[in-house]
mmCIF file of C-alpha atoms and ligand atoms in Angstrom:
data_model
loop_
_atom_site.group_PDB
_atom_site.id
_atom_site.type_symbol
_atom_site.label_atom_id
_atom_site.label_comp_id
_atom_site.label_asym_id
_atom_site.label_seq_id
_atom_site.Cartn_x
_atom_site.Cartn_y
_atom_site.Cartn_z
ATOM 1 C CA MET A 1009 10.685 12.123 -1.299
ATOM 2 C CA LYS A 1010 7.306 11.076 0.007
ATOM 3 C CA VAL A 1011 5.522 13.384 -2.372
ATOM 4 C CA ILE A 1012 7.443 11.873 -5.261
ATOM 5 C CA LEU A 1013 6.632 8.355 -4.129
ATOM 6 C CA ILE A 1014 2.982 9.147 -3.696
ATOM 7 C CA LEU A 1015 2.773 10.754 -7.101
ATOM 8 C CA SER A 1016 4.493 7.748 -8.533
ATOM 9 C CA MET A 1017 2.029 5.507 -6.707
ATOM 10 C CA LEU A 1018 -0.813 7.502 -8.189
ATOM 11 C CA SER A 1019 0.692 6.915 -11.578
ATOM 12 C CA VAL A 1020 0.930 3.160 -10.955
ATOM 13 C CA CYS A 1021 -2.565 3.055 -9.608
ATOM 14 C CA LEU A 1022 -4.169 4.791 -12.491
ATOM 15 C CA SER A 1023 -1.965 4.252 -15.499
ATOM 16 C CA ALA A 1024 -3.350 0.839 -16.361
ATOM 17 C CA LYS A 1025 -6.727 2.247 -17.232
ATOM 18 C CA ALA A 1026 -5.548 5.541 -18.735
ATOM 19 C CA GLN A 1027 -7.636 7.551 -16.364
ATOM 20 C CA PHE A 1028 -8.186 11.257 -16.248
ATOM 21 C CA HIS A 1029 -4.879 11.786 -14.508
ATOM 22 C CA THR A 1030 -1.647 12.575 -16.182
ATOM 23 C CA VAL A 1031 1.131 12.060 -13.674
ATOM 24 C CA ALA A 1032 4.677 11.919 -14.874
ATOM 25 C CA ARG A 1033 6.565 8.904 -13.624
ATOM 26 C CA HIS A 1034 9.230 9.819 -11.158
ATOM 27 C CA GLN A 1035 12.263 7.932 -10.054
ATOM 28 C CA PRO A 1036 12.127 7.883 -6.275
ATOM 29 C CA VAL A 1037 15.365 7.215 -4.490
ATOM 30 C CA CYS A 1038 14.965 4.920 -1.532
ATOM 31 C CA ARG A 1039 16.829 5.511 1.646
ATOM 32 C CA ILE A 1040 16.243 2.789 4.148
ATOM 33 C CA ASP A 1041 17.018 4.611 7.363
ATOM 34 C CA THR A 1042 15.391 7.968 7.362
ATOM 35 C CA LYS A 1043 13.724 9.498 10.335
ATOM 36 C CA LYS A 1044 11.743 11.450 7.801
ATOM 37 C CA ALA A 1045 10.234 8.227 6.580
ATOM 38 C CA LEU A 1046 8.692 7.734 9.986
ATOM 39 C CA SER A 1047 7.505 11.253 10.504
ATOM 40 C CA PRO A 1048 3.999 12.253 9.542
ATOM 41 C CA VAL A 1049 3.747 13.807 6.139
ATOM 42 C CA GLY A 1050 2.319 17.212 5.552
ATOM 43 C CA LYS A 1051 -0.492 17.854 3.188
ATOM 44 C CA VAL A 1052 0.298 16.388 -0.192
ATOM 45 C CA SER A 1053 -1.228 18.446 -2.902
ATOM 46 C CA ASN A 1054 -2.637 16.539 -5.798
ATOM 47 C CA PRO A 1055 -1.611 18.192 -9.048
ATOM 48 C CA ASN A 1056 -4.357 16.294 -10.830
ATOM 49 C CA LYS A 1057 -7.150 17.749 -8.818
ATOM 50 C CA GLU A 1058 -8.102 20.126 -11.602
ATOM 51 C CA SER A 1059 -7.995 17.432 -14.242
ATOM 52 C CA VAL A 1060 -10.627 15.454 -12.357
ATOM 53 C CA SER A 1061 -13.202 18.079 -13.136
ATOM 54 C CA THR A 1062 -15.135 16.657 -16.039
ATOM 55 C CA ALA A 1063 -16.106 19.791 -17.867
ATOM 56 C CA GLY A 1064 -19.178 19.348 -19.968
ATOM 57 C CA LYS A 1065 -19.935 15.934 -18.528
ATOM 58 C CA SER A 1066 -22.898 15.033 -16.379
ATOM 59 C CA THR A 1067 -22.917 14.962 -12.615
ATOM 60 C CA ALA A 1068 -23.734 11.273 -12.869
ATOM 61 C CA HIS A 1069 -20.546 10.752 -14.824
ATOM 62 C CA GLU A 1070 -18.493 12.682 -12.261
ATOM 63 C CA HIS A 1071 -20.155 10.696 -9.503
ATOM 64 C CA SER A 1072 -19.233 7.392 -11.081
ATOM 65 C CA GLU A 1073 -15.670 8.586 -11.666
ATOM 66 C CA TRP A 1074 -15.226 9.445 -7.990
ATOM 67 C CA VAL A 1075 -16.779 6.145 -6.930
ATOM 68 C CA ARG A 1076 -14.369 4.383 -9.250
ATOM 69 C CA ARG A 1077 -11.510 6.368 -7.748
ATOM 70 C CA TYR A 1078 -12.632 5.438 -4.230
ATOM 71 C CA MET A 1079 -12.692 1.775 -5.245
ATOM 72 C CA SER A 1080 -9.273 1.952 -6.932
ATOM 73 C CA VAL A 1081 -7.528 1.564 -3.577
ATOM 74 C CA SER A 1082 -8.097 -0.617 -0.518
ATOM 75 C CA TYR A 1083 -6.548 -0.872 2.919
ATOM 76 C CA PRO A 1084 -4.801 -4.224 3.452
ATOM 77 C CA LEU A 1085 -6.941 -4.986 6.519
ATOM 78 C CA LYS A 1086 -10.350 -3.936 7.829
ATOM 79 C CA ARG A 1087 -8.687 -2.034 10.676
ATOM 80 C CA ILE A 1088 -5.199 -0.561 10.473
ATOM 81 C CA THR A 1089 -3.099 -0.449 13.651
ATOM 82 C CA VAL A 1090 0.652 -0.180 13.162
ATOM 83 C CA THR A 1091 2.350 -2.128 15.965
ATOM 84 C CA SER A 1092 5.903 -1.702 14.657
ATOM 85 C CA PRO A 1093 6.890 0.964 12.128
ATOM 86 C CA TYR A 1094 9.461 0.918 9.362
ATOM 87 C CA GLY A 1095 13.097 1.650 10.172
ATOM 88 C CA TYR A 1096 15.538 0.830 12.932
ATOM 89 C CA ARG A 1097 14.264 -0.904 16.040
ATOM 90 C CA THR A 1098 15.331 -3.426 18.648
ATOM 91 C CA ASP A 1099 14.898 -6.819 17.037
ATOM 92 C CA PRO A 1100 12.396 -8.852 19.090
ATOM 93 C CA PHE A 1101 14.535 -12.000 18.628
ATOM 94 C CA SER A 1102 18.160 -10.858 18.819
ATOM 95 C CA LYS A 1103 17.432 -7.809 21.046
ATOM 96 C CA LYS A 1104 19.923 -5.959 18.849
ATOM 97 C CA ARG A 1105 19.255 -2.780 16.968
ATOM 98 C CA SER A 1106 18.382 -3.691 13.413
ATOM 99 C CA ARG A 1107 16.425 -2.496 10.452
ATOM 100 C CA HIS A 1108 12.762 -3.389 10.132
ATOM 101 C CA ASN A 1109 12.222 -3.506 6.379
ATOM 102 C CA GLY A 1110 8.444 -3.102 6.563
ATOM 103 C CA ILE A 1111 5.646 -2.401 8.978
ATOM 104 C CA ASP A 1112 3.720 -4.676 11.313
ATOM 105 C CA LEU A 1113 -0.039 -4.393 11.519
ATOM 106 C CA ARG A 1114 -2.244 -5.853 14.222
ATOM 107 C CA ALA A 1115 -4.082 -8.876 12.807
ATOM 108 C CA LYS A 1116 -5.246 -12.209 14.141
ATOM 109 C CA GLY A 1117 -6.434 -14.610 11.481
ATOM 110 C CA GLU A 1118 -7.978 -11.831 9.415
ATOM 111 C CA GLU A 1119 -8.619 -11.368 5.726
ATOM 112 C CA ALA A 1120 -5.871 -9.420 3.943
ATOM 113 C CA TYR A 1121 -6.712 -7.417 0.842
ATOM 114 C CA ALA A 1122 -4.890 -6.286 -2.286
ATOM 115 C CA MET A 1123 -4.347 -2.535 -1.997
ATOM 116 C CA LEU A 1124 -4.236 -1.752 -5.721
ATOM 117 C CA SER A 1125 -4.948 -3.639 -8.903
ATOM 118 C CA GLY A 1126 -2.027 -5.839 -9.847
ATOM 119 C CA VAL A 1127 -0.643 -9.297 -10.385
ATOM 120 C CA VAL A 1128 0.402 -12.023 -7.953
ATOM 121 C CA GLY A 1129 4.169 -12.116 -8.363
ATOM 122 C CA ARG A 1130 5.061 -14.866 -5.940
ATOM 123 C CA VAL A 1131 3.544 -17.239 -3.420
ATOM 124 C CA GLY A 1132 5.949 -18.983 -1.094
ATOM 125 C CA GLN A 1133 7.137 -19.946 2.350
ATOM 126 C CA ASP A 1134 10.444 -19.578 4.149
ATOM 127 C CA LYS A 1135 11.800 -19.570 7.689
ATOM 128 C CA ARG A 1136 11.797 -15.817 8.000
ATOM 129 C CA SER A 1137 8.596 -14.653 6.318
ATOM 130 C CA GLY A 1138 6.612 -17.820 6.866
ATOM 131 C CA LYS A 1139 3.850 -18.115 4.292
ATOM 132 C CA PHE A 1140 3.913 -15.051 2.089
ATOM 133 C CA VAL A 1141 2.497 -13.576 -1.078
ATOM 134 C CA THR A 1142 4.008 -10.805 -3.184
ATOM 135 C CA LEU A 1143 1.834 -8.610 -5.364
ATOM 136 C CA ARG A 1144 3.142 -6.477 -8.228
ATOM 137 C CA HIS A 1145 1.624 -3.055 -8.824
ATOM 138 C CA GLY A 1146 3.580 -1.492 -11.683
ATOM 139 C CA GLY A 1147 7.072 -0.737 -10.341
ATOM 140 C CA TYR A 1148 5.955 -1.526 -6.798
ATOM 141 C CA THR A 1149 5.838 -4.866 -5.063
ATOM 142 C CA VAL A 1150 4.084 -5.497 -1.776
ATOM 143 C CA SER A 1151 4.740 -8.617 0.287
ATOM 144 C CA TYR A 1152 2.337 -9.903 2.915
ATOM 145 C CA CYS A 1153 4.162 -12.110 5.430
ATOM 146 C CA HIS A 1154 3.559 -14.533 8.354
ATOM 147 C CA LEU A 1155 0.282 -15.638 6.746
ATOM 148 C CA SER A 1156 -1.706 -18.678 7.711
ATOM 149 C CA GLN A 1157 -3.130 -19.086 4.225
ATOM 150 C CA VAL A 1158 -2.612 -17.623 0.755
ATOM 151 C CA LEU A 1159 -5.771 -17.539 -1.341
ATOM 152 C CA VAL A 1160 -4.391 -16.472 -4.734
ATOM 153 C CA ARG A 1161 -2.170 -18.160 -7.297
ATOM 154 C CA GLN A 1162 0.994 -16.854 -8.863
ATOM 155 C CA GLY A 1163 0.412 -15.013 -12.112
ATOM 156 C CA THR A 1164 -3.231 -14.187 -11.507
ATOM 157 C CA SER A 1165 -4.635 -10.662 -11.471
ATOM 158 C CA VAL A 1166 -5.932 -9.058 -8.318
ATOM 159 C CA MET A 1167 -8.326 -6.188 -7.816
ATOM 160 C CA PRO A 1168 -8.170 -3.632 -5.013
ATOM 161 C CA GLY A 1169 -10.065 -5.027 -2.021
ATOM 162 C CA GLU A 1170 -9.792 -8.632 -3.196
ATOM 163 C CA VAL A 1171 -9.095 -11.096 -0.367
ATOM 164 C CA ILE A 1172 -5.658 -12.499 -1.082
ATOM 165 C CA ALA A 1173 -4.736 -14.183 2.204
ATOM 166 C CA ILE A 1174 -5.556 -14.905 5.825
ATOM 167 C CA THR A 1175 -3.088 -13.436 8.313
ATOM 168 C CA GLY A 1176 -1.268 -15.706 10.726
ATOM 169 C CA ASN A 1177 1.861 -16.269 12.759
ATOM 170 C CA THR A 1178 4.137 -18.335 10.507
ATOM 171 C CA GLY A 1179 7.889 -17.847 10.113
ATOM 172 C CA ARG A 1180 10.032 -15.635 12.320
ATOM 173 C CA SER A 1181 7.218 -14.015 14.251
ATOM 174 C CA THR A 1182 6.612 -13.409 17.944
ATOM 175 C CA GLY A 1183 2.841 -13.372 17.630
ATOM 176 C CA PRO A 1184 0.018 -13.086 15.118
ATOM 177 C CA HIS A 1185 0.380 -9.998 12.927
ATOM 178 C CA LEU A 1186 0.679 -8.920 9.303
ATOM 179 C CA HIS A 1187 4.116 -7.788 8.160
ATOM 180 C CA LEU A 1188 4.043 -5.725 4.968
ATOM 181 C CA THR A 1189 7.094 -5.003 2.868
ATOM 182 C CA CYS A 1190 6.912 -2.507 0.028
ATOM 183 C CA LYS A 1191 9.561 -2.138 -2.643
ATOM 184 C CA TYR A 1192 9.853 0.285 -5.490
ATOM 185 C CA LYS A 1193 12.129 -1.048 -8.220
ATOM 186 C CA ASN A 1194 13.701 -3.449 -5.725
ATOM 187 C CA HIS A 1195 14.391 -0.817 -3.064
ATOM 188 C CA CYS A 1196 12.534 -0.935 0.226
ATOM 189 C CA VAL A 1197 10.221 1.961 0.913
ATOM 190 C CA ASP A 1198 8.066 2.625 3.940
ATOM 191 C CA PRO A 1199 4.687 0.908 3.358
ATOM 192 C CA ASP A 1200 3.127 3.738 5.321
ATOM 193 C CA ILE A 1201 3.520 5.806 2.141
ATOM 194 C CA LEU A 1202 1.099 3.433 0.477
ATOM 195 C CA LEU A 1203 -1.329 3.528 3.418
ATOM 196 C CA GLN A 1204 -1.247 7.293 3.297
ATOM 197 C CA PHE A 1205 -1.872 7.297 -0.438
ATOM 198 C CA ILE A 1206 -4.900 5.054 0.127
ATOM 199 C CA ARG A 1207 -6.197 7.310 2.900
ATOM 200 C CA GLU A 1208 -5.811 10.456 0.797
ATOM 201 C CA THR A 1209 -7.376 8.908 -2.289
ATOM 202 C CA LYS A 1210 -10.416 7.735 -0.327
ATOM 203 C CA ASN A 1211 -10.765 10.990 1.590
ATOM 204 C CA GLU A 1212 -10.619 13.055 -1.561
ATOM 205 C CA ALA A 1213 -13.228 10.867 -3.260
ATOM 206 C CA VAL A 1214 -15.540 11.076 -0.237
ATOM 207 C CA THR A 1215 -15.166 14.869 -0.152
ATOM 208 C CA GLN A 1216 -15.902 15.203 -3.850
ATOM 209 C CA LEU A 1217 -18.886 12.873 -3.655
ATOM 210 C CA GLY A 1218 -20.175 15.015 -0.773
ATOM 211 C CA VAL A 1219 -19.925 18.105 -3.001
ATOM 212 C CA LEU A 1220 -21.885 16.330 -5.734
ATOM 213 C CA GLU A 1221 -24.703 15.268 -3.391
HETATM 214 ZN ZN1 LIG B 1231 7.673 -6.956 10.687
#
């Protein structure tokens, strides 16, 4: 499941620019309450690893490709600390067991970044999410909630690493933090899948750049 989602993410991430990857689009099935979704994932092999080798092309070209790959993803905050994972938990308000449809990250008035290239789907405010912004990345949407300020307008494009908001404590929130919700074709998925994809993409690029040095 996670492997499929990550491969699909890779496809979303890179399809727009017709990169050197060829990943078939998969149809992940979302199950909200899975212990698996919370467990650490084993090594995810990248079937495109071979296709990254740019046979016959210069080292400088390979270097720039790996730099571009590194820059194609961004963590949503400078420092990532998950304070409440995805799945069932005791609701901090009702004290009842209920589903947490995203993850909470430690953040106090910090810049929040777009994780992939995409489009601003929605900017809004409601009692639950407070000020929020939803970004569309292919079939995925990512919502950033409880913000103090949204810095992008609906319909505009965003680049990975672009500052899209300042985190806050608006809406149904017990303290300053960033709540992230991730959906794939309108089904909630664990945003940790996305964080892991970002981590793996960056790590692989760093490793490859080290080989080229
Ligand atoms: Zn939350």
